[in-house]
CSV table of C-alpha atoms in Angstrom, one decimal:
chain,number,residue,atom,x,y,z
A,61,GLY,CA,106.2,163.6,151.0
A,62,LYS,CA,105.2,166.8,149.4
A,63,SER,CA,108.2,168.6,147.8
A,64,ALA,CA,109.0,172.1,148.8
A,65,ILE,CA,108.6,173.1,145.1
A,66,SER,CA,104.8,172.4,145.3
A,67,GLU,CA,104.5,175.2,147.9
A,68,ASP,CA,104.0,178.8,146.9
A,69,ASN,CA,107.1,179.9,148.8
A,70,PHE,CA,110.4,178.1,148.1
A,71,PHE,CA,113.2,179.6,150.1
A,72,GLY,CA,111.7,183.1,149.7
A,73,ILE,CA,111.0,182.6,146.0
A,74,ILE,CA,107.3,183.2,145.6
A,75,GLY,CA,105.0,181.9,142.9
A,76,ARG,CA,103.2,178.8,141.6
A,77,SER,CA,103.4,179.4,137.8
A,78,ALA,CA,104.6,176.5,135.6
A,79,GLY,CA,107.6,178.7,134.3
A,80,LEU,CA,108.8,179.4,137.8
A,81,LYS,CA,108.3,175.8,139.0
A,82,LEU,CA,110.4,174.5,136.2
A,83,VAL,CA,113.2,176.9,137.2
A,84,LEU,CA,113.0,175.7,140.8
A,85,GLU,CA,113.0,172.0,139.7
A,86,HIS,CA,116.2,172.6,137.7
A,87,LEU,CA,117.7,174.7,140.6
A,88,SER,CA,117.0,171.7,143.0
A,89,ILE,CA,118.9,169.4,140.6
A,90,VAL,CA,122.0,171.6,140.2
A,91,ALA,CA,122.3,173.2,143.7
A,92,PRO,CA,123.8,170.1,145.4
A,93,THR,CA,126.5,169.7,142.7
A,94,ASP,CA,129.6,171.9,142.1
A,95,THR,CA,128.4,172.7,138.5
A,96,SER,CA,128.7,176.3,137.3
A,97,VAL,CA,125.3,178.0,136.9
A,98,LEU,CA,124.4,180.9,134.6
A,99,ILE,CA,121.2,182.7,135.7
A,100,LEU,CA,119.6,184.5,132.8
A,101,GLY,CA,116.7,187.0,133.1
A,102,GLU,CA,115.6,190.6,132.8
A,103,SER,CA,116.4,193.1,135.4
A,104,GLY,CA,114.3,192.7,138.6
A,105,THR,CA,113.4,189.0,138.0
A,106,GLY,CA,115.2,188.0,141.3
A,107,LYS,CA,118.4,186.5,139.9
A,108,GLU,CA,120.3,187.2,143.2
A,109,ARG,CA,117.5,185.5,145.2
A,110,ILE,CA,118.0,182.4,142.9
A,111,ALA,CA,121.8,182.5,143.6
A,112,ASP,CA,121.2,182.7,147.3
A,113,CYS,CA,119.0,179.7,147.0
A,114,ILE,CA,121.6,177.6,145.1
A,115,HIS,CA,124.2,178.3,147.8
A,116,GLU,CA,121.8,177.5,150.6
A,117,LEU,CA,120.9,174.1,149.0
A,118,SER,CA,124.6,173.3,148.3
A,119,PRO,CA,127.1,171.4,150.4
A,120,ARG,CA,129.0,174.7,150.6
A,121,LYS,CA,126.2,176.5,152.5
A,122,LYS,CA,128.3,176.9,155.7
A,123,GLN,CA,131.2,178.3,153.7
A,124,PRO,CA,131.5,181.9,152.4
A,125,PHE,CA,129.1,183.3,149.8
A,126,ILE,CA,130.7,186.2,148.1
A,127,LYS,CA,128.8,188.5,145.8
A,128,VAL,CA,130.4,190.8,143.2
A,129,ASN,CA,128.4,193.2,140.9
A,130,CYS,CA,130.6,193.5,137.8
A,131,ALA,CA,128.7,196.6,136.6
A,132,ALA,CA,129.0,198.5,139.9
A,133,LEU,CA,132.8,198.6,139.8
A,134,PRO,CA,135.0,200.7,137.6
A,135,SER,CA,136.9,198.5,135.2
A,136,THR,CA,140.2,199.8,136.6
A,137,LEU,CA,139.3,198.5,140.1
A,138,ILE,CA,137.5,195.2,139.4
A,139,GLU,CA,140.7,193.2,138.7
A,140,SER,CA,142.1,193.9,142.2
A,141,VAL,CA,138.7,193.5,143.8
A,142,LEU,CA,138.4,190.0,142.2
A,143,PHE,CA,141.9,188.8,142.4
A,144,GLY,CA,143.5,190.9,145.2
A,145,HIS,CA,146.7,192.8,145.0
A,146,GLU,CA,150.2,192.9,146.5
A,147,LYS,CA,151.5,195.8,148.5
A,148,GLY,CA,152.8,198.4,146.1
A,149,ALA,CA,151.1,196.9,143.1
A,150,PHE,CA,149.8,200.4,142.1
A,151,THR,CA,149.6,203.8,143.7
A,152,GLY,CA,147.6,203.6,146.9
A,153,ALA,CA,148.1,199.9,147.3
A,154,THR,CA,149.6,200.3,150.8
A,155,GLU,CA,149.1,196.7,151.9
A,156,ARG,CA,148.3,193.3,150.5
A,157,ARG,CA,144.6,192.7,149.8
A,158,HIS,CA,142.8,189.4,149.4
A,159,GLY,CA,140.4,189.4,146.4
A,160,LYS,CA,136.9,188.1,146.3
A,161,PHE,CA,138.0,184.8,144.9
A,162,GLU,CA,140.3,184.2,147.9
A,163,GLN,CA,137.6,185.3,150.2
A,164,ALA,CA,135.2,182.7,148.6
A,165,HIS,CA,137.7,179.8,149.0
A,166,LYS,CA,135.7,176.6,149.7
A,167,GLY,CA,132.5,178.5,149.2
A,168,THR,CA,130.6,180.1,146.3
A,169,ILE,CA,131.1,183.3,144.3
A,170,PHE,CA,128.3,185.1,142.6
A,171,LEU,CA,129.3,187.3,139.6
A,172,ASP,CA,126.4,189.5,138.9
A,173,GLU,CA,126.0,191.3,135.5
A,174,ILE,CA,128.8,189.2,134.1
A,175,GLY,CA,128.0,190.6,130.6
A,176,GLU,CA,129.6,194.0,131.7
A,177,MET,CA,133.1,192.5,132.1
A,178,THR,CA,135.9,194.0,129.9
A,179,PRO,CA,137.6,191.6,127.4
A,180,ASP,CA,140.9,191.6,129.3
A,181,LEU,CA,139.1,190.7,132.5
A,182,GLN,CA,137.2,187.9,130.7
A,183,VAL,CA,140.6,186.4,129.8
A,184,LYS,CA,141.7,186.4,133.4
A,185,LEU,CA,138.4,185.0,134.6
A,186,LEU,CA,138.6,182.2,132.0
A,187,ARG,CA,142.1,181.3,133.2
A,188,THR,CA,140.9,181.2,136.8
A,189,LEU,CA,138.1,178.8,135.9
A,190,GLN,CA,140.3,176.6,133.9
A,191,GLU,CA,143.3,176.4,136.2
A,192,LYS,CA,141.4,176.9,139.5
A,193,GLU,CA,144.1,179.4,140.6
A,194,ILE,CA,144.6,183.1,140.7
A,195,GLU,CA,147.4,185.6,140.8
A,196,ARG,CA,147.1,188.8,142.8
A,197,VAL,CA,147.7,192.0,140.9
A,198,GLY,CA,151.4,192.9,141.1
A,199,GLY,CA,152.2,189.4,142.4
A,200,SER,CA,153.8,186.3,140.7
A,201,GLU,CA,152.8,183.4,142.9
A,202,THR,CA,149.7,181.4,141.9
A,203,ILE,CA,147.2,180.7,144.6
A,204,LYS,CA,145.0,177.6,144.4
A,205,ILE,CA,141.3,178.2,144.9
A,206,ASP,CA,138.3,176.0,145.3
A,207,VAL,CA,135.2,178.1,144.4
A,208,ARG,CA,131.8,177.3,142.9
A,209,ILE,CA,130.8,179.9,140.3
A,210,ILE,CA,127.3,181.3,139.8
A,211,ALA,CA,127.0,184.1,137.2
A,212,ALA,CA,124.1,186.2,136.2
A,213,THR,CA,123.3,188.6,133.4
A,214,ASN,CA,120.3,190.5,131.9
A,215,ARG,CA,122.1,190.6,128.5
A,216,ASN,CA,121.7,188.1,125.7
A,217,LEU,CA,125.1,186.6,125.9
A,218,GLU,CA,124.8,184.6,122.7
A,219,LYS,CA,124.3,187.9,120.9
A,220,GLU,CA,127.2,189.4,122.8
A,221,VAL,CA,129.4,186.5,121.7
A,222,ALA,CA,128.2,186.8,118.1
A,223,GLU,CA,129.0,190.5,118.1
A,224,GLY,CA,132.5,189.9,119.6
A,225,ARG,CA,131.9,191.5,123.0
A,226,PHE,CA,132.0,188.4,125.0
A,227,ARG,CA,134.4,185.5,124.7
A,228,MET,CA,132.9,182.3,123.3
A,229,ASP,CA,135.2,180.1,125.4
A,230,LEU,CA,134.2,181.9,128.6
A,231,TYR,CA,130.5,181.8,127.7
A,232,TYR,CA,130.8,178.0,127.3
A,233,ARG,CA,132.6,177.7,130.7
A,234,LEU,CA,129.9,179.7,132.5
A,235,ASN,CA,126.9,178.3,130.6
A,236,VAL,CA,127.2,174.7,131.9
A,237,PHE,CA,123.8,174.9,133.5
A,238,PRO,CA,121.7,177.8,132.4
A,239,LEU,CA,118.6,178.9,134.5
A,240,ASN,CA,116.2,181.1,132.5
A,241,ILE,CA,114.1,183.2,134.9
A,242,PRO,CA,110.8,184.1,133.2
A,243,PRO,CA,109.7,187.8,133.3
A,244,LEU,CA,106.7,188.6,135.5
A,245,ARG,CA,104.5,189.4,132.5
A,246,GLU,CA,104.9,185.7,131.5
A,247,ARG,CA,103.7,184.5,134.8
A,248,PRO,CA,100.7,186.7,135.8
A,249,GLU,CA,99.3,184.1,138.2
A,250,ASP,CA,102.3,184.8,140.5
A,251,ILE,CA,101.4,188.5,140.8
A,252,PRO,CA,98.6,188.2,143.4
A,253,LEU,CA,100.9,185.9,145.6
A,254,LEU,CA,103.8,188.4,145.3
A,255,ALA,CA,101.6,191.4,145.9
A,256,LYS,CA,100.2,189.8,149.1
A,257,HIS,CA,103.7,188.8,150.2
A,258,PHE,CA,105.0,192.4,149.8
A,259,VAL,CA,102.0,194.0,151.5
A,260,GLU,CA,102.4,191.6,154.5
A,261,HIS,CA,106.1,192.2,154.6
A,262,TYR,CA,105.9,196.0,154.6
A,263,SER,CA,102.8,196.2,156.9
A,264,LYS,CA,104.9,194.2,159.5
A,265,ARG,CA,108.0,196.3,158.9
A,266,LEU,CA,106.1,199.6,159.3
A,267,GLY,CA,103.9,198.3,162.1
A,268,LYS,CA,100.8,199.1,160.2
A,269,PRO,CA,97.5,197.1,160.1
A,270,LEU,CA,97.4,194.7,157.2
A,271,LEU,CA,96.1,196.3,154.0
A,272,ALA,CA,93.9,194.3,151.7
A,273,ILE,CA,94.3,194.6,147.9
A,274,SER,CA,91.0,195.1,146.2
A,275,ASP,CA,90.0,192.8,143.4
A,276,TYR,CA,90.0,195.7,141.0
A,277,ALA,CA,93.5,196.6,142.0
A,278,LEU,CA,94.7,193.0,141.5
A,279,GLN,CA,93.1,193.0,138.0
A,280,GLU,CA,95.0,196.1,137.2
A,281,LEU,CA,98.3,194.6,138.6
A,282,MET,CA,97.8,191.5,136.5
A,283,ARG,CA,97.1,193.5,133.3
A,284,PHE,CA,100.2,195.6,133.6
A,285,GLY,CA,103.4,194.5,131.7
A,286,TRP,CA,106.0,195.1,134.6
A,287,PRO,CA,109.1,196.0,132.6
A,288,GLY,CA,111.0,196.1,135.9
A,289,ASN,CA,109.5,192.8,136.9
A,290,VAL,CA,109.3,191.7,140.6
A,291,ARG,CA,111.5,194.6,141.8
A,292,GLU,CA,109.0,197.1,140.1
A,293,LEU,CA,106.0,195.3,141.7
A,294,GLU,CA,107.6,195.5,145.1
């Protein structure tokens, strides 16, 4: 039969450009496995949507899907957020807390903006990936975890590695199966489909009659460079 990839809407990922189709084909190959995936692409290209899709198409789909934005957390906090902490591990740690890795046990963890991680945290993450176990902050017991890793970044990690800001060994651990999401300016044929989708979505949400986009407006949309990609278009 016809594969879902030949449709214009693949699990909420909209487009028919060759660049996007290639990403979706690769995604369909890797999703059912336990392989680590690294999603690369500019801001606003829909990396989180791709991660959702990988989890949905995996055997872990009924298990937890835990998302962590590494850039949104202060570096002092992120270790205890990821790995948890024991009671009394630091001032204000009034009880034991399970970290995101424990919460994701048997499921998937999505580490967004992985390029923002501090070097000492990169070491801990590498150990977690190698040993498949964690230690809570302030604790000494090791806890076995079974978690599939999806990471994403808008940085050029090879450059970060070359300049000494990102550990090479961790990069190779994460970069098992890279998915490069093309920016919107490289797939202008997806712009009318996305524009139509967003107009329908917001018309419905606001209870407004459906607006039409004039041909002139579409031409303008397709001519623009979209530095903020799909998010900016939306």
